Amino acid sequence: MLGALLLSSLVFAHVFAHVSAHVSPHVFAPLHGARDDCPQGAEFLRGVDQLRGACAIAAIDAEWIVCAPETIPSTSVSQLIRVRADGSTNAVACNALSAVDVALASDGAIAVADAAGVVRVLDASCVERVIGDGALEEPGGVCWTSCGGVRALAVSDRRLRAVLVFGVDGVQLQRIGDGVLRDPRGIAAAADGTLYVADRLADCLWKFAADTAGMLAVKPTKIGEIGANPGQFSAPCDVVIRESVDGTRCLFVAEELNHRVQILDRNGAFIGFFGMHSLIPRLGEGRIHYPRSVALSADGNEIAVAEAFEDRVQIFRLMPTPTPPDVTSGSDLISSHFGSEIACDNDLLALLDVETEAVAVLDARVTPPIHMSIMGGGGSSPNRFIEVSAIAVEPAKAGAPLMPPRVWVADRGSDRIDVFEITWDRSKEPYVDMFMPKLVRSMDLAKAAQRFHCPSARHAMRMCDITDILFAPSDANRVMLLDAANLAVVFTDARLSQGAVELLPAGACTPMEIAIDADGQLAIADPVARAVYLRSATGVWRTLTSLGEIAFVRPSGVAFTAANELVVSDSALDACLVAHADGSARRVGERGILDEQFWDPQAMTMAPNGMLVIDRGNHRYQRFGEGFSWNLTGSLGRYYDRKRKGSPGTPPLIAPTPTQDAKDES
């Protein structure tokens, strides 16, 4: 019988609940009646769905331009989508591997930030030229501005942790933010040249004032702090400016983890907000879910919000009065918001909740895995995390008694790796114990990087950005760190006391997950490069852009089955691809909310009863057993161990009307 079980461990489930578009800023007449001429809220007007991975938006006349890097088919020509006033769409030609931001100029020129390492500028005739090649590494935002009295493009770079300003001829004019910015994303320029930068990891805006010559200040002013109260931020991803003819300046900030758009004055004082966290994916119109970008319409009366998580854009009318509270967003038993991080060894499973930066510890021996404890939670103090970027479970040592398991947690926000020992009596039935985890080691990544040796570095060794952690099978003393900052694999030991750095192949952009097979072969998924890199046990690299005849679009996770088959999760295909020994591949899954359906599949790990796949867009995981066949869908609040009607391989939700012939035969 199809089952749904509320777990007893939900006693702590409450812990788990919870781009720039300017040449110069828009200048409009004030909204009548708004405080300080800034709107205080917004009401929903309309939405545009099926904009795959909609991560950035800009306005042009009565239309919008959207970055949709997960558009299928996987041709770059479809990454920019023009949305007309009537809701119809068409593609804009662009050769970006991964468009992440877009800005429009008054002459019709379009600047596209490509996470692969450049800005692509399309003139009014869509003739493309490249800016920043060799200087940029991972652009996060772009806007048109001026610098030293000349027209320019400002580009935020996540890997450089800086903003670079280029003339339209591609010459670099200025670099700002070094040593200050943590994860710069969307940026916007005011009429006087002032630049505002949304810093996702620092949970703030940075304001770079411009001098009389139009050059930006080296030292910025910080606006805001972490939190959910007025004037506070949680993962701000974009900012847009509205300036009135009387000089009033309003800022609109998209906050990914506060699920809202906040409205501020020029100095960062709170004016209002709109948006309501949709606890259930795709709950309905007007509710904002992980917003990534905002843009103002040409007349300044409407604001658009791009939500990559929901593959949509929502358009709101700005209002001079506060937005009424929305009290209809019930949780429907959603008690977790799984991120892409998951790890398991032997019988212990660890899962990340991105809303609270907490890691759940589960007993993986049973169906469903039972939740036993929690590590961390948001914060910078010991036993807390700012932004978890990787987790791993140490393998049991071969031939040794089964010791208490240890969980490694990489915290990008504090630049450290913490190791927790789990005090767990396996002879007892699964039980809840909030004191199970004990911090036994904390390792500073800045100091560790100084001990790592990289003989062929592309640049001086940077602070490591650990996106995954891997142990050699049955040997916790051999550790591999996947490092996105240096585009490398670091081979080190359990205390990071020394390490050899091996660079990934040329073309690597954003490595996300690493796995190892029984023969010692490594596999690394890179969603921006649309590739999986394989490294043999002897150190020979090769690049896959497909499995069999199935091309990758956004390969986000990699793993090997018990039969040593490579599995790749593709967040744009909403499927897992399983390689076979004869070179062919099988696609498992499709877009949907039922069993063996996905919405943004991410990381994977082997567990005692099959391979677990994070189904992030559905706030859950799914498990696949022998032959990569589905056997479980679960979250912190419910699970299904038999496929529901309408899932692949089951009768449809609505049975087709029988034909007359069928009726006669019956």
Tab-separated table of N, CA and C in Angstrom, residues 52 70 72 547 550-558 567-578 586-592 596-604 613-615 618 622 624 628 648:
chain	number	residue	atom	x	y	z
A	52	ARG	N	13.476	28.384	-18.408
A	52	ARG	CA	14.287	27.419	-17.679
A	52	ARG	C	15.543	28.041	-17.080
A	70	GLU	N	19.191	27.188	-18.755
A	70	GLU	CA	18.830	25.770	-18.772
A	70	GLU	C	17.818	25.455	-19.873
A	72	ILE	N	16.185	24.146	-23.120
A	72	ILE	CA	16.393	22.938	-23.925
A	72	ILE	C	15.676	23.130	-25.256
A	547	LEU	N	26.708	11.374	-22.359
A	547	LEU	CA	26.743	9.938	-22.072
A	547	LEU	C	25.975	9.263	-23.197
A	550	ILE	N	23.254	11.124	-25.353
A	550	ILE	CA	22.541	12.152	-24.587
A	550	ILE	C	23.531	13.233	-24.169
A	551	ALA	N	23.386	14.429	-24.742
A	551	ALA	CA	24.291	15.535	-24.439
A	551	ALA	C	23.946	16.165	-23.091
A	552	PHE	N	24.974	16.590	-22.354
A	552	PHE	CA	24.765	17.282	-21.093
A	552	PHE	C	24.286	18.708	-21.363
A	553	VAL	N	23.408	19.190	-20.473
A	553	VAL	CA	23.008	20.595	-20.489
A	553	VAL	C	23.515	21.280	-19.227
A	554	ARG	N	23.185	20.741	-18.048
A	554	ARG	CA	23.684	21.275	-16.774
A	554	ARG	C	24.040	20.105	-15.861
A	555	PRO	N	25.131	19.378	-16.138
A	555	PRO	CA	25.489	18.239	-15.278
A	555	PRO	C	25.904	18.724	-13.892
A	556	SER	N	25.094	18.404	-12.894
A	556	SER	CA	25.297	18.953	-11.550
A	556	SER	C	25.856	17.953	-10.548
A	557	GLY	N	25.605	16.658	-10.763
A	557	GLY	CA	26.081	15.644	-9.826
A	557	GLY	C	26.647	14.446	-10.542
A	558	VAL	N	27.586	13.755	-9.895
A	558	VAL	CA	28.151	12.516	-10.429
A	558	VAL	C	28.261	11.496	-9.306
A	567	VAL	N	26.897	7.606	-13.126
A	567	VAL	CA	25.593	8.253	-13.160
A	567	VAL	C	25.815	9.757	-13.078
A	568	VAL	N	25.130	10.497	-13.938
A	568	VAL	CA	25.227	11.960	-13.965
A	568	VAL	C	23.826	12.530	-13.809
A	569	SER	N	23.641	13.415	-12.830
A	569	SER	CA	22.359	14.126	-12.713
A	569	SER	C	22.470	15.423	-13.495
A	570	ASP	N	21.458	15.713	-14.308
A	570	ASP	CA	21.469	16.921	-15.124
A	570	ASP	C	20.284	17.781	-14.719
A	571	SER	N	20.571	18.942	-14.123
A	571	SER	CA	19.501	19.759	-13.557
A	571	SER	C	18.634	20.418	-14.614
A	572	ALA	N	19.125	20.526	-15.845
A	572	ALA	CA	18.299	21.078	-16.919
A	572	ALA	C	17.459	20.003	-17.594
A	573	LEU	N	18.007	18.807	-17.725
A	573	LEU	CA	17.240	17.704	-18.299
A	573	LEU	C	16.237	17.135	-17.311
A	574	ASP	N	16.396	17.468	-16.010
A	574	ASP	CA	15.548	16.903	-14.956
A	574	ASP	C	15.565	15.386	-15.023
A	575	ALA	N	16.775	14.844	-15.089
A	575	ALA	CA	16.928	13.400	-15.219
A	575	ALA	C	18.305	12.994	-14.748
A	576	CYS	N	18.464	11.694	-14.509
A	576	CYS	CA	19.764	11.093	-14.268
A	576	CYS	C	20.130	10.252	-15.480
A	577	LEU	N	21.387	10.342	-15.898
A	577	LEU	CA	21.875	9.584	-17.041
A	577	LEU	C	22.787	8.483	-16.524
A	578	VAL	N	22.497	7.243	-16.914
A	578	VAL	CA	23.236	6.079	-16.419
A	578	VAL	C	24.028	5.487	-17.573
A	586	ARG	N	21.351	5.378	-20.456
A	586	ARG	CA	19.903	5.337	-20.220
A	586	ARG	C	19.499	6.577	-19.434
A	587	ARG	N	18.404	7.169	-19.836
A	587	ARG	CA	17.877	8.340	-19.133
A	587	ARG	C	16.799	7.895	-18.155
A	588	VAL	N	16.949	8.305	-16.900
A	588	VAL	CA	15.990	7.961	-15.856
A	588	VAL	C	15.404	9.250	-15.310
A	589	GLY	N	14.101	9.397	-15.416
A	589	GLY	CA	13.431	10.565	-14.871
A	589	GLY	C	12.944	11.517	-15.938
A	590	GLU	N	12.110	12.435	-15.491
A	590	GLU	CA	11.519	13.462	-16.338
A	590	GLU	C	11.067	14.567	-15.412
A	591	ARG	N	10.706	15.722	-15.972
A	591	ARG	CA	10.253	16.816	-15.119
A	591	ARG	C	8.897	16.497	-14.503
A	592	GLY	N	8.772	16.742	-13.195
A	592	GLY	CA	7.509	16.498	-12.519
A	592	GLY	C	7.676	16.458	-11.019
A	596	GLU	N	10.127	9.180	-9.449
A	596	GLU	CA	10.975	9.063	-10.627
A	596	GLU	C	10.775	10.255	-11.560
A	597	GLN	N	10.369	11.374	-10.981
A	597	GLN	CA	10.334	12.654	-11.668
A	597	GLN	C	11.168	13.643	-10.860
A	598	PHE	N	11.756	14.604	-11.556
A	598	PHE	CA	12.659	15.544	-10.896
A	598	PHE	C	12.310	16.979	-11.249
A	599	TRP	N	12.775	17.864	-10.358
A	599	TRP	CA	12.797	19.287	-10.643
A	599	TRP	C	14.130	19.783	-10.081
A	600	ASP	N	15.137	19.839	-10.945
A	600	ASP	CA	16.484	20.261	-10.561
A	600	ASP	C	17.200	19.218	-9.701
A	601	PRO	N	17.497	18.025	-10.263
A	601	PRO	CA	18.290	17.043	-9.522
A	601	PRO	C	19.714	17.540	-9.323
A	602	GLN	N	20.282	17.233	-8.168
A	602	GLN	CA	21.607	17.759	-7.823
A	602	GLN	C	22.539	16.621	-7.404
A	603	ALA	N	23.109	16.745	-6.212
A	603	ALA	CA	24.145	15.814	-5.764
A	603	ALA	C	23.575	14.418	-5.515
A	604	MET	N	24.498	13.426	-5.533
A	604	MET	CA	24.125	12.027	-5.337
A	604	MET	C	25.118	11.360	-4.394
A	613	VAL	N	19.479	10.704	-4.597
A	613	VAL	CA	19.613	11.851	-5.481
A	613	VAL	C	18.827	13.008	-4.876
A	614	ILE	N	19.498	14.145	-4.675
A	614	ILE	CA	18.786	15.331	-4.185
A	614	ILE	C	17.910	15.881	-5.298
A	615	ASP	N	16.618	15.989	-5.025
A	615	ASP	CA	15.638	16.553	-5.951
A	615	ASP	C	15.286	17.934	-5.406
A	618	ASN	N	11.986	19.966	-5.710
A	618	ASN	CA	10.830	19.385	-5.032
A	618	ASN	C	11.052	19.260	-3.527
A	622	GLN	N	15.352	11.294	-3.698
A	622	GLN	CA	14.817	10.035	-4.211
A	622	GLN	C	15.928	8.991	-4.167
A	624	PHE	N	17.394	5.133	-5.578
A	624	PHE	CA	17.362	4.191	-6.694
A	624	PHE	C	18.228	2.986	-6.340
A	628	PHE	N	19.550	0.846	-10.965
A	628	PHE	CA	19.099	2.233	-10.853
A	628	PHE	C	17.583	2.313	-11.054
A	648	PRO	N	6.148	7.708	-13.729
A	648	PRO	CA	6.584	6.838	-14.829
A	648	PRO	C	6.411	5.363	-14.476
